[in-house]
Amino acid sequence: PAAPVSAAAAVVLTATRDGPGGAEELAHAAGLGSADAAAALVELELAGLVACSDGVYRPLSPGTRPGSSALA
C-alpha cells in the first residue's frame, strides 16, 4: 500500500507522474510555492515515492528502490 502523504505532496506526486521535472517546474505544475513544493518533495522522497537524480524528480514504481535501474 502507498504511504499516506500530505495534500501538497499528493499534488506534487501527480505532477511527477505527468512528467519528471526539477523542483521549480514541479512547484509551478502543482500550483505551489517553492518552499511548499520543496517540503512536499522531501516528504515524497522519505516515503519512497519519488527519487531525484541530477536535479530531476521522477516517481518510483511501487516496490522500486531509489538508485535502481527503474530510474534509467
Coordinates of N, CA and C in Angstrom, one line a residue:
P1 N 0.8 -1.2 0.0 CA 0.0 0.0 0.0 C 0.9 1.3 0.0
A2 N 0.4 2.3 -0.6 CA 1.1 3.5 -0.7 C 1.1 4.2 0.7
A3 N 2.2 4.9 0.9 CA 2.3 5.6 2.2 C 1.4 6.8 2.1
P4 N 0.8 7.1 3.3 CA -0.1 8.3 3.3 C 0.8 9.6 3.2
V5 N 0.4 10.5 2.4 CA 1.2 11.8 2.3 C 0.2 13.0 2.4
S6 N 0.8 14.1 2.7 CA 0.0 15.3 2.8 C -0.7 15.7 1.4
A7 N -1.6 16.6 1.5 CA -2.3 17.0 0.3 C -1.3 17.7 -0.7
A8 N -0.4 18.5 -0.2 CA 0.6 19.1 -1.1 C 1.5 18.1 -1.8
A9 N 1.9 17.1 -1.0 CA 2.7 16.0 -1.6 C 2.0 15.2 -2.6
A10 N 0.7 15.0 -2.4 CA -0.1 14.2 -3.3 C -0.2 15.0 -4.7
V11 N -0.3 16.3 -4.6 CA -0.4 17.1 -5.8 C 0.9 17.1 -6.5
V12 N 2.0 17.2 -5.8 CA 3.4 17.1 -6.4 C 3.6 15.8 -7.0
L13 N 3.2 14.7 -6.3 CA 3.3 13.4 -6.9 C 2.6 13.2 -8.2
T14 N 1.4 13.8 -8.3 CA 0.7 13.7 -9.5 C 1.4 14.5 -10.6
A15 N 2.0 15.6 -10.3 CA 2.8 16.4 -11.2 C 4.0 15.6 -11.7
T16 N 4.7 14.8 -10.9 CA 5.8 14.0 -11.3 C 5.3 12.9 -12.3
R17 N 4.1 12.4 -12.0 CA 3.6 11.3 -12.9 C 3.2 11.9 -14.3
D18 N 2.9 13.2 -14.3 CA 2.6 13.8 -15.6 C 3.9 14.0 -16.4
G19 N 5.1 14.0 -15.7 CA 6.4 14.1 -16.3 C 7.4 14.5 -15.3
P20 N 8.6 14.0 -15.4 CA 9.6 14.3 -14.4 C 10.0 15.8 -14.6
G21 N 10.6 16.4 -13.5 CA 11.0 17.8 -13.6 C 11.8 18.2 -12.4
G22 N 12.3 19.4 -12.5 CA 13.0 20.0 -11.4 C 12.0 20.5 -10.4
A23 N 12.5 20.9 -9.2 CA 11.7 21.4 -8.1 C 10.8 22.6 -8.5
E24 N 11.4 23.6 -9.2 CA 10.7 24.8 -9.6 C 9.6 24.4 -10.6
E25 N 9.9 23.6 -11.5 CA 9.0 23.2 -12.6 C 7.8 22.4 -11.9
L26 N 8.1 21.5 -11.0 CA 7.0 20.8 -10.3 C 6.2 21.7 -9.4
A27 N 6.8 22.7 -8.8 CA 6.1 23.6 -8.0 C 5.1 24.4 -8.8
H28 N 5.5 24.8 -10.0 CA 4.6 25.5 -10.9 C 3.5 24.6 -11.4
A29 N 3.8 23.4 -11.8 CA 2.8 22.5 -12.2 C 1.8 22.1 -11.1
A30 N 2.3 22.1 -9.9 CA 1.4 21.8 -8.8 C 0.7 23.0 -8.2
G31 N 1.0 24.2 -8.7 CA 0.4 25.4 -8.2 C 0.8 25.7 -6.7
L32 N 2.1 25.3 -6.4 CA 2.6 25.6 -5.0 C 3.7 26.5 -5.1
G33 N 4.0 27.2 -3.9 CA 5.2 28.0 -3.8 C 6.4 27.1 -3.7
S34 N 7.6 27.7 -3.8 CA 8.8 26.9 -3.8 C 9.0 26.2 -2.5
A35 N 8.8 26.8 -1.4 CA 9.0 26.2 -0.1 C 8.1 25.0 0.1
D36 N 6.8 25.2 -0.2 CA 5.8 24.1 0.0 C 6.1 22.9 -1.0
A37 N 6.5 23.2 -2.2 CA 6.9 22.2 -3.1 C 8.1 21.4 -2.6
A38 N 9.1 22.2 -2.1 CA 10.3 21.5 -1.6 C 10.0 20.6 -0.5
A39 N 9.2 21.1 0.5 CA 8.8 20.2 1.6 C 8.1 19.0 1.1
A40 N 7.2 19.2 0.1 CA 6.5 18.0 -0.4 C 7.4 17.0 -1.1
L41 N 8.4 17.5 -1.8 CA 9.4 16.6 -2.5 C 10.2 15.8 -1.4
V42 N 10.6 16.5 -0.4 CA 11.3 15.8 0.7 C 10.4 14.7 1.3
E43 N 9.1 15.1 1.6 CA 8.2 14.1 2.1 C 8.1 12.9 1.2
L44 N 7.9 13.1 -0.1 CA 7.8 12.1 -1.1 C 9.1 11.2 -1.2
E45 N 10.2 11.9 -1.1 CA 11.5 11.1 -1.1 C 11.5 10.2 0.1
L46 N 11.2 10.7 1.3 CA 11.3 9.9 2.5 C 10.3 8.8 2.5
A47 N 9.2 9.0 1.8 CA 8.1 7.9 1.7 C 8.5 6.9 0.6
G48 N 9.6 7.2 -0.1 CA 10.0 6.3 -1.2 C 9.1 6.3 -2.4
L49 N 8.5 7.5 -2.6 CA 7.5 7.6 -3.8 C 8.2 8.4 -5.0
V50 N 9.2 9.1 -4.7 CA 9.9 9.8 -5.8 C 11.4 9.7 -5.5
A51 N 12.2 9.9 -6.6 CA 13.7 9.9 -6.4 C 14.2 11.1 -7.3
C52 N 15.3 11.6 -6.8 CA 15.9 12.7 -7.6 C 17.3 12.3 -8.1
S53 N 17.5 12.6 -9.3 CA 18.8 12.3 -10.0 C 19.1 13.5 -10.8
D54 N 20.3 14.1 -10.6 CA 20.7 15.3 -11.4 C 19.7 16.4 -11.3
G55 N 19.0 16.6 -10.2 CA 18.0 17.7 -10.0 C 16.7 17.4 -10.6
V56 N 16.5 16.2 -11.1 CA 15.2 15.9 -11.8 C 14.5 14.8 -10.9
Y57 N 13.3 15.1 -10.5 CA 12.4 14.2 -9.7 C 11.6 13.4 -10.6
R58 N 11.6 12.1 -10.3 CA 10.8 11.1 -11.0 C 10.0 10.2 -10.0
P59 N 8.8 9.8 -10.4 CA 8.0 8.9 -9.5 C 8.7 7.5 -9.5
L60 N 8.6 6.8 -8.4 CA 9.0 5.5 -8.3 C 7.9 4.5 -8.5
S61 N 8.0 3.4 -9.1 CA 7.0 2.4 -9.2 C 6.9 1.7 -7.8
P62 N 5.8 1.2 -7.5 CA 5.7 0.5 -6.2 C 6.7 -0.6 -6.1
G63 N 7.4 -0.6 -5.0 CA 8.4 -1.7 -4.8 C 9.8 -1.3 -5.4
T64 N 9.9 -0.2 -6.0 CA 11.2 0.2 -6.6 C 12.0 1.0 -5.5
R65 N 13.3 0.7 -5.5 CA 14.1 1.4 -4.5 C 14.9 2.5 -5.3
P66 N 15.1 3.6 -4.6 CA 15.9 4.6 -5.2 C 17.3 4.1 -5.6
G67 N 17.8 4.5 -6.7 CA 19.1 4.1 -7.2 C 19.0 2.8 -8.1
S68 N 17.8 2.2 -8.2 CA 17.7 1.0 -9.0 C 17.6 1.4 -10.5
S69 N 17.7 0.4 -11.4 CA 17.6 0.7 -12.8 C 16.3 1.2 -13.3
A70 N 15.3 1.2 -12.5 CA 14.0 1.7 -12.9 C 14.0 3.2 -13.1
L71 N 15.0 3.9 -12.6 CA 15.1 5.3 -12.8 C 15.8 5.7 -14.2
A72 N 16.3 4.7 -14.8 CA 17.0 5.0 -16.1 C 16.0 5.4 -17.2

